[in-house]
PDB file of C-alpha atoms in Angstrom:
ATOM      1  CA  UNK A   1     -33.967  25.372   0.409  1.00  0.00           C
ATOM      2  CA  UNK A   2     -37.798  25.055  -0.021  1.00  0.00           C
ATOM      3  CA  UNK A   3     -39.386  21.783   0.380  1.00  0.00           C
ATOM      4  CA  UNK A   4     -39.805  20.031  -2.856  1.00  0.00           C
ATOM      5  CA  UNK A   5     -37.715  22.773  -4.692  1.00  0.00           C
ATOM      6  CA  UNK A   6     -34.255  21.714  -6.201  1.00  0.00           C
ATOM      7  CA  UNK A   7     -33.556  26.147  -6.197  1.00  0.00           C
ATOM      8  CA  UNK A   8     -32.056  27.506  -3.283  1.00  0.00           C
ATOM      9  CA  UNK A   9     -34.570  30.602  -2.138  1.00  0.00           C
ATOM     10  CA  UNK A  10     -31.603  32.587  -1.497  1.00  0.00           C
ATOM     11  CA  UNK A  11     -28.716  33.768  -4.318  1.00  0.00           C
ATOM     12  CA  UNK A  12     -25.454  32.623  -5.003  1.00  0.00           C
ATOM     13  CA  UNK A  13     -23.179  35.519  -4.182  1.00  0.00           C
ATOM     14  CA  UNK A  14     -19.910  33.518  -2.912  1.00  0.00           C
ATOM     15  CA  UNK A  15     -18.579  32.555  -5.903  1.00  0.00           C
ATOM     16  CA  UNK A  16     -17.913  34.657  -9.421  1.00  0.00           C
ATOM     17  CA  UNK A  17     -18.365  33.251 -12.280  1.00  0.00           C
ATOM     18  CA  UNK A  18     -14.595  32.241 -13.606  1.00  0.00           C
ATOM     19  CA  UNK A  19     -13.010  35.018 -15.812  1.00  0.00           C
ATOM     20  CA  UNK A  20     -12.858  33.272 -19.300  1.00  0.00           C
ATOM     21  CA  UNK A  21      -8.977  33.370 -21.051  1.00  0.00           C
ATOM     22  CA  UNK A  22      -7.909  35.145 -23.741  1.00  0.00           C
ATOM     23  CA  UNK A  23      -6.074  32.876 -25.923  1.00  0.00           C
ATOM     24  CA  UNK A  24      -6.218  28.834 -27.031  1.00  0.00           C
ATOM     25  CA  UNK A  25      -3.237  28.152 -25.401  1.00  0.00           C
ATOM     26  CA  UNK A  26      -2.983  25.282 -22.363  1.00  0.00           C
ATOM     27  CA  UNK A  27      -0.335  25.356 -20.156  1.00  0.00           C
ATOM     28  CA  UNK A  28       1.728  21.978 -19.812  1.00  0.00           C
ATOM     29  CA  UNK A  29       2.107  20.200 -16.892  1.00  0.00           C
ATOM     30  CA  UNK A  30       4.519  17.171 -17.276  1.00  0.00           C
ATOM     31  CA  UNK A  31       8.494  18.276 -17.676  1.00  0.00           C
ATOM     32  CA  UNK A  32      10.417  16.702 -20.000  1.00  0.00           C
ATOM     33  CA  UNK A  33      14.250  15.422 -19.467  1.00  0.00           C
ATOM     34  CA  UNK A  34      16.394  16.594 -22.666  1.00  0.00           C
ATOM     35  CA  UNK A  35      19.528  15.268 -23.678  1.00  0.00           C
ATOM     36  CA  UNK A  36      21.870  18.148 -25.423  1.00  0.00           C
ATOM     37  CA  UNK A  37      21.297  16.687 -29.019  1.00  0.00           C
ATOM     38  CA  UNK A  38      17.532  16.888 -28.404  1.00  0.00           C
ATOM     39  CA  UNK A  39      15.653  19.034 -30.994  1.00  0.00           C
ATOM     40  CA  UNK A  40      12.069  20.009 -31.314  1.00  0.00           C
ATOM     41  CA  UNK A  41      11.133  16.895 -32.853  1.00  0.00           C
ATOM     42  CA  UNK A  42      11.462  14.886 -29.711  1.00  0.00           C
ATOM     43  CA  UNK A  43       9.891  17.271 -28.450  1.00  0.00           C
ATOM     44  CA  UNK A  44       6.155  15.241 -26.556  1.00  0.00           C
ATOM     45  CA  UNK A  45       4.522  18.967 -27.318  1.00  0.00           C
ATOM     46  CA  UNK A  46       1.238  19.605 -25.458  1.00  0.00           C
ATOM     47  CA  UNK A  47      -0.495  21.918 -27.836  1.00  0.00           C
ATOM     48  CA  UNK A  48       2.367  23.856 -29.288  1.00  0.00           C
ATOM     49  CA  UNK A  49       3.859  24.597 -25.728  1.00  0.00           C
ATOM     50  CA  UNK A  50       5.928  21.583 -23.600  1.00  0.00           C
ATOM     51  CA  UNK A  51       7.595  21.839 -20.297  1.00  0.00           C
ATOM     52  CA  UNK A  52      11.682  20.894 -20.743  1.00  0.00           C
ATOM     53  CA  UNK A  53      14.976  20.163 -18.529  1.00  0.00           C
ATOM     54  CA  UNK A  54      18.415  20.414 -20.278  1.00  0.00           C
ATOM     55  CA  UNK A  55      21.313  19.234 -18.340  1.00  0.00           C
ATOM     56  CA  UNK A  56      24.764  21.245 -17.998  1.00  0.00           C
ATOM     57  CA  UNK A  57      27.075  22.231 -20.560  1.00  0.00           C
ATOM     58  CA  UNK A  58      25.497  21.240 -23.472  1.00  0.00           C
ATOM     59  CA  UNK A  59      27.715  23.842 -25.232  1.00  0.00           C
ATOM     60  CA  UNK A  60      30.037  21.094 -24.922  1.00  0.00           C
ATOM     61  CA  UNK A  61      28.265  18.254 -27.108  1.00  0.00           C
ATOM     62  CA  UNK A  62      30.240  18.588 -30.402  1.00  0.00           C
ATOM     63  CA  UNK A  63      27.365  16.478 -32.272  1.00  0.00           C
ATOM     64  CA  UNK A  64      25.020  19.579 -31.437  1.00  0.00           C
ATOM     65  CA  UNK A  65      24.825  22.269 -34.201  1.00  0.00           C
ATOM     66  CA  UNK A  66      22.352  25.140 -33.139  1.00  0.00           C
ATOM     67  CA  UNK A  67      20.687  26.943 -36.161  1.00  0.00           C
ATOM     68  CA  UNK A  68      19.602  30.895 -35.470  1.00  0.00           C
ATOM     69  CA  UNK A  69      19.178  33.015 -32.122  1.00  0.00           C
ATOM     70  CA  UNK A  70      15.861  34.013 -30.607  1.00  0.00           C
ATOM     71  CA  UNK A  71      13.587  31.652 -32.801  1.00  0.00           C
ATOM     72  CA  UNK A  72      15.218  27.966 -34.071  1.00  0.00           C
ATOM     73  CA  UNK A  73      14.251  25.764 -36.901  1.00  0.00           C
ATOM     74  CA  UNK A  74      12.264  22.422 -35.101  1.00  0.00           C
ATOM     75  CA  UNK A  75      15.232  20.525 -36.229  1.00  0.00           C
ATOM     76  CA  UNK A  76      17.944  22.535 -34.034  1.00  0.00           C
ATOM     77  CA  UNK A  77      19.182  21.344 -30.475  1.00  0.00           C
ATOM     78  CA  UNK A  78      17.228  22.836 -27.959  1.00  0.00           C
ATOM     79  CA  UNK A  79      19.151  22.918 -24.981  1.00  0.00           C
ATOM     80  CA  UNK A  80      22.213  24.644 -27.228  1.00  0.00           C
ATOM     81  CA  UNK A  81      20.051  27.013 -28.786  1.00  0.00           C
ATOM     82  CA  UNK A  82      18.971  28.277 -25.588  1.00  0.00           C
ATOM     83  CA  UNK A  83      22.403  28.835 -24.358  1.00  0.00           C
ATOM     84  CA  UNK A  84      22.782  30.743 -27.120  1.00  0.00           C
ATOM     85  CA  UNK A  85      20.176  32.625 -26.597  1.00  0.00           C
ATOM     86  CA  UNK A  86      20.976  33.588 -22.960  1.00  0.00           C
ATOM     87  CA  UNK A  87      18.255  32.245 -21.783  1.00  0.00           C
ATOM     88  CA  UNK A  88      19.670  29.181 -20.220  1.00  0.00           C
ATOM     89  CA  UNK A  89      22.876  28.934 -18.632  1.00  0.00           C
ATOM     90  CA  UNK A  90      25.962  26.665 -19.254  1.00  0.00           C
ATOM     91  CA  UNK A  91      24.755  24.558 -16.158  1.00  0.00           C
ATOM     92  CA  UNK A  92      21.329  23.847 -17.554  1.00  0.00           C
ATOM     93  CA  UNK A  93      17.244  24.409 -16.142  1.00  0.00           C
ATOM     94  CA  UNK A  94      13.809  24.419 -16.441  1.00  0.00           C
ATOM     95  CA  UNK A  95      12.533  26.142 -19.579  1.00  0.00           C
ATOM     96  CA  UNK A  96       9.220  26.724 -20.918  1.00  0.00           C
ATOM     97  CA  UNK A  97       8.859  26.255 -25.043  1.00  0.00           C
ATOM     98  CA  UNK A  98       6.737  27.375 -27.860  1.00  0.00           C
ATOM     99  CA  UNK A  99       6.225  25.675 -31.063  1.00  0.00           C
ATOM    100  CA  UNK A 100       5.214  28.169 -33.906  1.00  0.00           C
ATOM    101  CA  UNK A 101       1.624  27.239 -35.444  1.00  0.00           C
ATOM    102  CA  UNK A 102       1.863  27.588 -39.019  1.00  0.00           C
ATOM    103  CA  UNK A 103       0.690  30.785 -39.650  1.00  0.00           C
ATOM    104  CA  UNK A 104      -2.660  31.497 -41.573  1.00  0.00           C
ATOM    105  CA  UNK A 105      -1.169  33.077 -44.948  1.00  0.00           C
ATOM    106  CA  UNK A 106       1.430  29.851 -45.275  1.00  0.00           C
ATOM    107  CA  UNK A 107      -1.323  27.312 -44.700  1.00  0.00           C
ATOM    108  CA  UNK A 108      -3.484  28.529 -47.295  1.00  0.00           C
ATOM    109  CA  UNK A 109      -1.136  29.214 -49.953  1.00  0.00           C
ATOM    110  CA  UNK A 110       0.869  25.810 -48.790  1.00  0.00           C
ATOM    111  CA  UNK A 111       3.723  27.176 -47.654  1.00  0.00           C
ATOM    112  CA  UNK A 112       5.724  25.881 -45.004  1.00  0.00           C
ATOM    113  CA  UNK A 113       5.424  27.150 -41.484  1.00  0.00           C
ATOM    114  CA  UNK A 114       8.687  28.985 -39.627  1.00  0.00           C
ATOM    115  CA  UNK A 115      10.528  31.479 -41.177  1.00  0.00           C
ATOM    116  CA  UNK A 116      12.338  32.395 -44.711  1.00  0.00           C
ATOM    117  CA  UNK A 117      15.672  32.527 -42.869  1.00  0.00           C
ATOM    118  CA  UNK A 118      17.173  32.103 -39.896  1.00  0.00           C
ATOM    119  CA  UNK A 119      19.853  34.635 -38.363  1.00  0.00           C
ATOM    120  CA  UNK A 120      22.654  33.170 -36.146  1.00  0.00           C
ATOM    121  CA  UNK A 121      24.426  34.733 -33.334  1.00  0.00           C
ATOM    122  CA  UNK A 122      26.562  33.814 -30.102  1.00  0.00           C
ATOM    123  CA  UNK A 123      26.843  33.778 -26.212  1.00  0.00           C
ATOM    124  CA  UNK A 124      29.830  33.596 -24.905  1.00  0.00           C
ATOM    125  CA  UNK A 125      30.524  30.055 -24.823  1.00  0.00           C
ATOM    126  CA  UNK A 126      28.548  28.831 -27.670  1.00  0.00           C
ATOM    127  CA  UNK A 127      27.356  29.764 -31.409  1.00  0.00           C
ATOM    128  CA  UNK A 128      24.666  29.235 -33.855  1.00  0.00           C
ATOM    129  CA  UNK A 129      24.690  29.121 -37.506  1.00  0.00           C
ATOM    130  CA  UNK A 130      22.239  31.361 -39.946  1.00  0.00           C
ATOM    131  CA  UNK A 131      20.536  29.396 -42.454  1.00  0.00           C
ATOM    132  CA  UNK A 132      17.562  30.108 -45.463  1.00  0.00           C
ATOM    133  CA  UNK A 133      15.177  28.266 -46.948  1.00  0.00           C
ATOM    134  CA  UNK A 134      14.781  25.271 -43.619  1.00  0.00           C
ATOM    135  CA  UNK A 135      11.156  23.900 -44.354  1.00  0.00           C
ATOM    136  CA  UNK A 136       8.765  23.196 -41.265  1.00  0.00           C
ATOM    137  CA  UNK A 137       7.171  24.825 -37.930  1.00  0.00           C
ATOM    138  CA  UNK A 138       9.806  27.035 -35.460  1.00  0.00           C
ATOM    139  CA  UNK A 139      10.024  26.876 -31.649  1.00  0.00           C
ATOM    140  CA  UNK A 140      11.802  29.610 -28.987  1.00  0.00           C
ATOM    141  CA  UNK A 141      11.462  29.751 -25.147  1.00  0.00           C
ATOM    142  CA  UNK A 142      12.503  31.106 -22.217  1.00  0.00           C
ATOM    143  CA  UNK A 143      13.783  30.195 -18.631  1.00  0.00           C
ATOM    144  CA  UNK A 144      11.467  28.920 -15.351  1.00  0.00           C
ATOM    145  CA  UNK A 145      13.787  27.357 -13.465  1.00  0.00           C
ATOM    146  CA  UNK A 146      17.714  27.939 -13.230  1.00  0.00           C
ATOM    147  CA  UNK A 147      20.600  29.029 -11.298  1.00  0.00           C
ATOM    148  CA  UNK A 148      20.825  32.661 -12.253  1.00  0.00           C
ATOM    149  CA  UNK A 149      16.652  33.703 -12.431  1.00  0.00           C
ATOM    150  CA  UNK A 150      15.996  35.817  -9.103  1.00  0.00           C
ATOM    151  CA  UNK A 151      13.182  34.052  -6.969  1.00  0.00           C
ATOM    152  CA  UNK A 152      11.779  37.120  -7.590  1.00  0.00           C
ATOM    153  CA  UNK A 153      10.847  38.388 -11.233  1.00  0.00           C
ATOM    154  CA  UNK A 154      10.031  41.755 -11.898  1.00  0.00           C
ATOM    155  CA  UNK A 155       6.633  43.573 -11.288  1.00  0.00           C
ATOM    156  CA  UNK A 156       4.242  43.041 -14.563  1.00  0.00           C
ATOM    157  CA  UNK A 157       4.562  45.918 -17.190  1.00  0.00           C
ATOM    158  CA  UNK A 158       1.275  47.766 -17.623  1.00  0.00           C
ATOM    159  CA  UNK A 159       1.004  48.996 -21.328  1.00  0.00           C
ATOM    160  CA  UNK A 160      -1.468  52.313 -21.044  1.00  0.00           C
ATOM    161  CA  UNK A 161      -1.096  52.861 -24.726  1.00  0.00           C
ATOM    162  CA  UNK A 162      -1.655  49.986 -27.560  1.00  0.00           C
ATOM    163  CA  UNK A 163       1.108  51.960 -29.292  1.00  0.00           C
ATOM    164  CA  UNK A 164       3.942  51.652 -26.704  1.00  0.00           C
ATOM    165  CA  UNK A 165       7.002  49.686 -28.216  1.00  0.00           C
ATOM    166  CA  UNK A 166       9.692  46.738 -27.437  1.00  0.00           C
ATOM    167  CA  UNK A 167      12.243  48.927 -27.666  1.00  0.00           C
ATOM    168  CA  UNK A 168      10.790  50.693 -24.315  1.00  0.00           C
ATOM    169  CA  UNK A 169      10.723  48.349 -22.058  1.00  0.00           C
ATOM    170  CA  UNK A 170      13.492  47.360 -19.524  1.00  0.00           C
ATOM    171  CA  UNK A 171      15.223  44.906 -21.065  1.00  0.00           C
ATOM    172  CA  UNK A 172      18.620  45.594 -20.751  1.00  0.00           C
ATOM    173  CA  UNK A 173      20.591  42.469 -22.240  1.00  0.00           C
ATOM    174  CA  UNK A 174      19.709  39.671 -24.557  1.00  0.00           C
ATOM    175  CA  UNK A 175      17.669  36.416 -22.698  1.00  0.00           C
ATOM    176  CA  UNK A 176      16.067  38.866 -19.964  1.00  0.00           C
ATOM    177  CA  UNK A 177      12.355  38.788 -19.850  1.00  0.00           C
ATOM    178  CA  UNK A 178       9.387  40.565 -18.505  1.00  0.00           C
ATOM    179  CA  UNK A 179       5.853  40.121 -18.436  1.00  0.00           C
ATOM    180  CA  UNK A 180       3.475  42.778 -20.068  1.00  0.00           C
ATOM    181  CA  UNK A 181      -0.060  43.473 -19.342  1.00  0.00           C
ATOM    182  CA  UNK A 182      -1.820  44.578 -22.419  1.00  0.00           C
ATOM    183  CA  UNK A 183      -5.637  46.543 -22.906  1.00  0.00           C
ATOM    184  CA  UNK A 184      -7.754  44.760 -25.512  1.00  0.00           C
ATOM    185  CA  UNK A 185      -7.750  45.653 -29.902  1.00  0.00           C
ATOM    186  CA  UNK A 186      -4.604  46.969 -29.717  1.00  0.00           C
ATOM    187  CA  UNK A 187      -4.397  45.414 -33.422  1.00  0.00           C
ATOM    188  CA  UNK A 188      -3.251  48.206 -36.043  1.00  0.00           C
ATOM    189  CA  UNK A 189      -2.560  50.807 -33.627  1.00  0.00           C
ATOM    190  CA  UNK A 190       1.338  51.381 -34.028  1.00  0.00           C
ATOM    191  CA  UNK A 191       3.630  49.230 -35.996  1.00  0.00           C
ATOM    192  CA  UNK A 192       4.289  45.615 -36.270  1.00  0.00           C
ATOM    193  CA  UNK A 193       6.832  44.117 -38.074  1.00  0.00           C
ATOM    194  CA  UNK A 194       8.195  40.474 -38.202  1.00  0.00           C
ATOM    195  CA  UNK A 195       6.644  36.970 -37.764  1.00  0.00           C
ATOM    196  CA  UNK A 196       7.270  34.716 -34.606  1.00  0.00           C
ATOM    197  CA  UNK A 197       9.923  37.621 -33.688  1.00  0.00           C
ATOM    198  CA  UNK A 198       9.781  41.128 -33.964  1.00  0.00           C
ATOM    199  CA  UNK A 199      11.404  44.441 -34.600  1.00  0.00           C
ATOM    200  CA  UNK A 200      12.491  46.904 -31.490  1.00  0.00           C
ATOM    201  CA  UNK A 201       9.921  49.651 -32.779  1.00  0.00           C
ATOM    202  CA  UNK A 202       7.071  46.969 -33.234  1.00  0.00           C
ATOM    203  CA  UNK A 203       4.141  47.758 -30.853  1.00  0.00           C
ATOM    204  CA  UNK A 204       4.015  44.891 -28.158  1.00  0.00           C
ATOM    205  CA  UNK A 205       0.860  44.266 -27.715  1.00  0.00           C
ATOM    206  CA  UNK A 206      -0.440  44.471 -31.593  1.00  0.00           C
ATOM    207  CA  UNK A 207       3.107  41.387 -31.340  1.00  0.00           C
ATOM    208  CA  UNK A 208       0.835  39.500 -28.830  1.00  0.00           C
ATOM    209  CA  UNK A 209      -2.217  39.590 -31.044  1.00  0.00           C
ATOM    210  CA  UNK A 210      -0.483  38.390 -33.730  1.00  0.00           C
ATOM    211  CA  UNK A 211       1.383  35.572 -32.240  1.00  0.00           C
ATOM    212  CA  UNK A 212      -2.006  34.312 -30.530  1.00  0.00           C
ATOM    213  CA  UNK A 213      -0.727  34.429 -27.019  1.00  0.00           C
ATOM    214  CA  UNK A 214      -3.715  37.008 -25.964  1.00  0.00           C
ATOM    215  CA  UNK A 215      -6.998  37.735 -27.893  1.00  0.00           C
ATOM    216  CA  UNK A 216      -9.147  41.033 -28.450  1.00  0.00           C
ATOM    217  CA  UNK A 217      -9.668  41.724 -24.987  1.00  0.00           C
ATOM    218  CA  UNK A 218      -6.014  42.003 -24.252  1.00  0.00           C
ATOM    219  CA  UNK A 219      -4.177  40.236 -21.008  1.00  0.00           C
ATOM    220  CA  UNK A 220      -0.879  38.829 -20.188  1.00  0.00           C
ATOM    221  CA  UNK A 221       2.126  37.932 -22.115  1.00  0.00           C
ATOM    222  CA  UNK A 222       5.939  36.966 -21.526  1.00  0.00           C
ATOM    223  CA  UNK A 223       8.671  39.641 -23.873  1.00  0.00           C
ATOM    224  CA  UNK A 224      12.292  38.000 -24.269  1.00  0.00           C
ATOM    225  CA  UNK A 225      14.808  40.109 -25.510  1.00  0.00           C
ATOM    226  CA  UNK A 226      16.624  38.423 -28.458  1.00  0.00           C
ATOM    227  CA  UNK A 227      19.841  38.531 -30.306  1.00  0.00           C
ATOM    228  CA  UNK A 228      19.600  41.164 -33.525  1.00  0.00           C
ATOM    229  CA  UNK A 229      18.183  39.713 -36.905  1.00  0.00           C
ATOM    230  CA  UNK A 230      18.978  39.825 -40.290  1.00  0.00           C
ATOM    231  CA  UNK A 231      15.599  40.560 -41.703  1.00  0.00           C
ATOM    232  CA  UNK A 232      11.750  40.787 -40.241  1.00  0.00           C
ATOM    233  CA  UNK A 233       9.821  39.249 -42.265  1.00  0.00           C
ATOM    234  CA  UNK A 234       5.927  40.200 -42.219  1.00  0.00           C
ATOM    235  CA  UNK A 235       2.569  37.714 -42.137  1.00  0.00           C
ATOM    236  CA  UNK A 236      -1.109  37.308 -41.903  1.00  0.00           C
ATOM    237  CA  UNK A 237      -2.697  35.359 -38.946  1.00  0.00           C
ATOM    238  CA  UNK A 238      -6.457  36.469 -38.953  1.00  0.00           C
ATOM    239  CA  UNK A 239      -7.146  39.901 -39.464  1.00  0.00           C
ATOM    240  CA  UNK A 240      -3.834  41.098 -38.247  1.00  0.00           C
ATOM    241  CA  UNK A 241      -1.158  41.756 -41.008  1.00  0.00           C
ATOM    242  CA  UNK A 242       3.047  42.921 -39.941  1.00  0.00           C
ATOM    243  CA  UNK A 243       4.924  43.647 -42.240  1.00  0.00           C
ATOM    244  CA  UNK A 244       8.453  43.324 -43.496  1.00  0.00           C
ATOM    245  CA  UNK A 245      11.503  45.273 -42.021  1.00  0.00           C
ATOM    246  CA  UNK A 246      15.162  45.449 -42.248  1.00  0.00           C
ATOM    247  CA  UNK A 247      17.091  43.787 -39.664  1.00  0.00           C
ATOM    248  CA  UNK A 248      18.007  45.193 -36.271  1.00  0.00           C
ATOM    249  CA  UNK A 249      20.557  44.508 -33.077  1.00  0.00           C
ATOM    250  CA  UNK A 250      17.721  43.714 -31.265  1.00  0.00           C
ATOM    251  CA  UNK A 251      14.743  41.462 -31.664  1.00  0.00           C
ATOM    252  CA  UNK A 252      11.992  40.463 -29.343  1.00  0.00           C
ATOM    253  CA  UNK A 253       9.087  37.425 -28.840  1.00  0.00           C
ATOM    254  CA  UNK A 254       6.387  36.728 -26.832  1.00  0.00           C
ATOM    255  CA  UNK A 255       4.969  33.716 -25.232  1.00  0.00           C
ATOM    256  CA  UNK A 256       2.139  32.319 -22.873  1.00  0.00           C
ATOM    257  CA  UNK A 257       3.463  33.334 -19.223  1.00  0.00           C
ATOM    258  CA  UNK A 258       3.103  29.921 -16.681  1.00  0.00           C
ATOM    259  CA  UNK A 259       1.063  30.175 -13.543  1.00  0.00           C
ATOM    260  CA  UNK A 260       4.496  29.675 -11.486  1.00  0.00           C
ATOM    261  CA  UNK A 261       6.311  32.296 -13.412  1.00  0.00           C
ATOM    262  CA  UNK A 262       2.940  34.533 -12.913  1.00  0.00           C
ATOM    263  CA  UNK A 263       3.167  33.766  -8.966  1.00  0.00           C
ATOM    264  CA  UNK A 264       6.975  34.535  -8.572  1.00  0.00           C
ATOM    265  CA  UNK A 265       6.355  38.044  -9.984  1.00  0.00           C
ATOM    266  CA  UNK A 266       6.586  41.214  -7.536  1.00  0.00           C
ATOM    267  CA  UNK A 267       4.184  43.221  -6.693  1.00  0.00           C
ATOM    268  CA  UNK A 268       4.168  46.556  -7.863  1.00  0.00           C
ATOM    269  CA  UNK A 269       6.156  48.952  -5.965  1.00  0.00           C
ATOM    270  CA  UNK A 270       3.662  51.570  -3.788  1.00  0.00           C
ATOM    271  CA  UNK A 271       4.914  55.373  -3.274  1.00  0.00           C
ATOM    272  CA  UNK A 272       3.535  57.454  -0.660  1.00  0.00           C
ATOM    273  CA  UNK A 273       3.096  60.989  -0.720  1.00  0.00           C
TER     274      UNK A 273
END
């Protein structure tokens, strides 16, 4: 450095400047301890994400009603609804949760947040109810930690084309999950159709727009297969509009993938010629 100069005299060319995110969303850090009658609201949300542990066989807590499959009121049991949801198993875990923002449309015309209705479904071992007309926000999530998830996840799905669908990707049964890599303004190319959960023909990426897990210049988001719905039923969150659908035996949502989930993903397999 130059004598009386607070500039170096050479450049900076270790360091790049830090790639800004897409999204608003923070990862949490702290993890939770759930009992099985636990629902979202004692839930210690950071942001609308949080962090949770469920102990075993909640399916057997007979105080514990769970209330749709794939996306649950804020008032159903958590750890219940996940077993429901095959995303946890009977002996409990680590999962990762989403609360549902009250979307745009609803806020301004003071509706409530969550959805008209909720479908319900079943695992093997356990059952949730469908219900209409349950005021207030929504949560769903997905597994991070349990017995059954391979130390290894699967390598990230690269979407080429904004257009490419749910219904494409290798998802084979309800609760399995994947993590898609999506181009940026893939809003309005395709279809969309549902709120919070979507329709098997929706086009993923326009999904992760909507549900604010990445912005306009695309980037990384977790897909969860769900039970079948009932309904879709469309919104407005910004500029992106979906629309309403009939129901389907499949459903799908996405969610803000966690650095650890992120590092326990494979690599890509290479093929040489």
């Amino acid at each position: 450095m130059a004598k009386g100069s607070l500039k170096p005299t050479h450049p900076r060319t270790c360091c790049p400047e830090p790639v800004p995110i897409s999204h608003d969303l923070q990862e949490p850090k702290a993890v939770q301890v759930l009992s099985c009658q636990a629902t979202g609201h004692d839930i210690r949300w950071q942001g609308n994400m949080a962090r949770v542990v469920c102990p075993a066989h909640c399916e057997r807590e007979p105080a514990a009603v769970a209330v749709g499959t794939g996306v649950h009121p804020l008032g159903s049991p958590i750890c219940l609804g996940a077993i429901v949801d095959r995303v946890l198993p009977v002996y409990g875990g680590e999962m990762m949760l989403t609360k549902a923002a009250p979307i745009q449309a609803q806020r301004i015309l003071g509706q409530p947040a969550g959805l008209e209705s909720y479908s319900g479904g079943e695992s093997n071992v356990a059952v949730s109810v469908s219900a209409t007309g349950l005021k207030g926000e929504a949560w769903h999530g997905y597994p991070t930690d349990t017995l059954d998830l391979s130390p290894s996840l699967p390598p990230e799905h690269v979407v080429q084309d904004c257009m490419e669908t749910f219904d494409k990707l290798p998802l084979e049964t309800f609760g399995d999950s994947v993590i898609i890599n999506c181009p940026g303004r893939c809003g309005g190319a395709g279809k969309l159709a549902g709120t919070l959960i979507y329709s098997p023909d929706s086009s993923m990426c326009w999904a992760a727009e909507h549900a604010k897990v990445i912005g306009p210049r695309g980037g990384r988001a977790m897909v969860t297969r769900r039970h079948g719905q009932n309904e879709f039923f469309g919104s407005t969150e910004g500029s992106e509009q979906s629309q309403d659908a009939p129901g389907a035996n499949a459903s799908y949502t996405v969610a803000l993938p966690t650095s650890d989930v992120l590092a326990r993903m494979a690599a890509p397999k290479k093929t040489f010629l």
